[in-house]
Amino acid sequence: MGANEHGVCIGNEAVWTKEPVGEGEALLGMDLLRLALERSSSAQEALHVITGLLEHYGQGGSCREDTTPFCYHNTFLLADRTEAWVLETAGRLWAAQRIQEGARNISNQLSIGTDISAEHPELRTHAQAQGWWGGQGTFDFAQVFSLAQQPVRMEAAKARFRAGQELLQQQQGGITAEVMMSILRNKESGICMDSGGFRTTASMVSILPRDPIQPCIHFLTATPDPSRSVFKPFIFGVGVAQAPQVLSPTFGAQDPIRTVPRFQTQVDRRHALYRGHQEALGLMERDQEQGQQLQKKQQDLEQEGLEAVRGLLAGEWAPPPQELGGLFQAFVERESQAYA
């Protein structure tokens, strides 16, 4: 997931369909997401970038640093100040749905049915040629391209998808940044993962005002498990820079991602805040009293960020652009100090 200076936000999820997943090197979902953010100024433009790259290069390859490949295709949630799209793929094929109202979620499965706003020109003819669709009547993308026998992980995703829908519907008309943070922290639904070999790696909640004068604000954890992390405000602006505490180390020409065959060795890519946060999680689990004190510090810091953003959007706080650009860095430093 990520955002750019134009207020375009994209998240992606793994999905498995009837189209075979290739282990050969191609563009990962994360590659497609980054390239779309680099090259687009609207959600619809980002959609065109991703589908164009799919057509030209395809998708696939292993998404993890391990000798055993883990490969998948992708679904994307794209939004900007004025519109939102869901883009779901199967190999080079795709279907997209423009979100006209309400709330929408994705979760490791195809979810676009008959409400298709745009599609690959060969989507239906391919499905018909494969015998997945008869060519007449309603075309339901999810039904046609979903696997008859789903992997166990995708069966679990169905419950998580439904839970996400329900949590969003419960807050319909009153969805705020705090509401989204609470949904991302929901472990009972499986949205906040901390088991089964997976942990939610990082989380992001964005405020995208329709008024172009107001800044887009992105709350980033930069650490795993949002139920025990701090959402920190990031704003593109003058003086914005990457916080060194959240930059993963690099390993040059000997990086196992650069050498062939790839991923034969492993390196520690954890950035400084990630390492400090992991130690903090260990403390929370070992010492209940100290853990509660530390979590209180996290909550207070996050609340301070939320209040600053509320003041900014209400016109009650008007810091110089340089200060806005350094806002995320300031919160990262304070969180790092809490873990020291």
PDB file of N, CA and C in Angstrom, residues 235 305 307-320 323-324 327:
ATOM      1  N   ILE A 235       2.454  14.021   5.747  1.00  0.00           N
ATOM      2  CA  ILE A 235       1.888  14.967   4.783  1.00  0.00           C
ATOM      3  C   ILE A 235       2.965  15.320   3.762  1.00  0.00           C
ATOM      4  N   GLY A 305      -1.294  13.056  17.465  1.00  0.00           N
ATOM      5  CA  GLY A 305      -1.275  13.200  16.011  1.00  0.00           C
ATOM      6  C   GLY A 305      -2.657  13.437  15.444  1.00  0.00           C
ATOM      7  N   GLU A 307      -5.217  14.778  16.985  1.00  0.00           N
ATOM      8  CA  GLU A 307      -5.670  16.116  17.365  1.00  0.00           C
ATOM      9  C   GLU A 307      -5.003  17.191  16.511  1.00  0.00           C
ATOM     10  N   ALA A 308      -3.721  16.987  16.192  1.00  0.00           N
ATOM     11  CA  ALA A 308      -3.020  17.943  15.332  1.00  0.00           C
ATOM     12  C   ALA A 308      -3.665  17.994  13.947  1.00  0.00           C
ATOM     13  N   VAL A 309      -4.030  16.839  13.436  1.00  0.00           N
ATOM     14  CA  VAL A 309      -4.662  16.775  12.112  1.00  0.00           C
ATOM     15  C   VAL A 309      -6.046  17.412  12.133  1.00  0.00           C
ATOM     16  N   ARG A 310      -6.803  17.155  13.197  1.00  0.00           N
ATOM     17  CA  ARG A 310      -8.125  17.790  13.312  1.00  0.00           C
ATOM     18  C   ARG A 310      -7.994  19.311  13.315  1.00  0.00           C
ATOM     19  N   GLY A 311      -7.015  19.817  14.052  1.00  0.00           N
ATOM     20  CA  GLY A 311      -6.790  21.259  14.093  1.00  0.00           C
ATOM     21  C   GLY A 311      -6.368  21.809  12.744  1.00  0.00           C
ATOM     22  N   LEU A 312      -5.547  21.063  12.038  1.00  0.00           N
ATOM     23  CA  LEU A 312      -5.086  21.484  10.713  1.00  0.00           C
ATOM     24  C   LEU A 312      -6.257  21.580   9.738  1.00  0.00           C
ATOM     25  N   LEU A 313      -7.102  20.549   9.706  1.00  0.00           N
ATOM     26  CA  LEU A 313      -8.222  20.526   8.762  1.00  0.00           C
ATOM     27  C   LEU A 313      -9.317  21.535   9.137  1.00  0.00           C
ATOM     28  N   ALA A 314      -9.391  21.864  10.427  1.00  0.00           N
ATOM     29  CA  ALA A 314     -10.391  22.841  10.867  1.00  0.00           C
ATOM     30  C   ALA A 314      -9.890  24.277  10.736  1.00  0.00           C
ATOM     31  N   GLY A 315      -8.629  24.436  10.344  1.00  0.00           N
ATOM     32  CA  GLY A 315      -8.066  25.773  10.201  1.00  0.00           C
ATOM     33  C   GLY A 315      -7.603  26.377  11.505  1.00  0.00           C
ATOM     34  N   GLU A 316      -7.529  25.559  12.561  1.00  0.00           N
ATOM     35  CA  GLU A 316      -7.119  26.062  13.876  1.00  0.00           C
ATOM     36  C   GLU A 316      -5.606  26.010  14.061  1.00  0.00           C
ATOM     37  N   TRP A 317      -4.925  25.291  13.180  1.00  0.00           N
ATOM     38  CA  TRP A 317      -3.467  25.152  13.276  1.00  0.00           C
ATOM     39  C   TRP A 317      -2.904  25.329  11.879  1.00  0.00           C
ATOM     40  N   ALA A 318      -2.030  26.297  11.708  1.00  0.00           N
ATOM     41  CA  ALA A 318      -1.480  26.591  10.384  1.00  0.00           C
ATOM     42  C   ALA A 318       0.035  26.691  10.465  1.00  0.00           C
ATOM     43  N   PRO A 319       0.716  25.558  10.607  1.00  0.00           N
ATOM     44  CA  PRO A 319       2.173  25.576  10.711  1.00  0.00           C
ATOM     45  C   PRO A 319       2.809  25.886   9.363  1.00  0.00           C
ATOM     46  N   PRO A 320       4.060  26.340   9.363  1.00  0.00           N
ATOM     47  CA  PRO A 320       4.750  26.576   8.078  1.00  0.00           C
ATOM     48  C   PRO A 320       4.908  25.255   7.329  1.00  0.00           C
ATOM     49  N   GLU A 323       7.368  22.627   8.545  1.00  0.00           N
ATOM     50  CA  GLU A 323       6.979  21.860   9.734  1.00  0.00           C
ATOM     51  C   GLU A 323       6.042  20.704   9.362  1.00  0.00           C
ATOM     52  N   LEU A 324       5.136  20.981   8.419  1.00  0.00           N
ATOM     53  CA  LEU A 324       4.249  19.911   7.965  1.00  0.00           C
ATOM     54  C   LEU A 324       5.039  18.787   7.312  1.00  0.00           C
ATOM     55  N   LEU A 327       6.541  16.490   9.866  1.00  0.00           N
ATOM     56  CA  LEU A 327       5.642  15.992  10.907  1.00  0.00           C
ATOM     57  C   LEU A 327       5.849  14.504  11.187  1.00  0.00           C
TER      58      LEU A 327
END
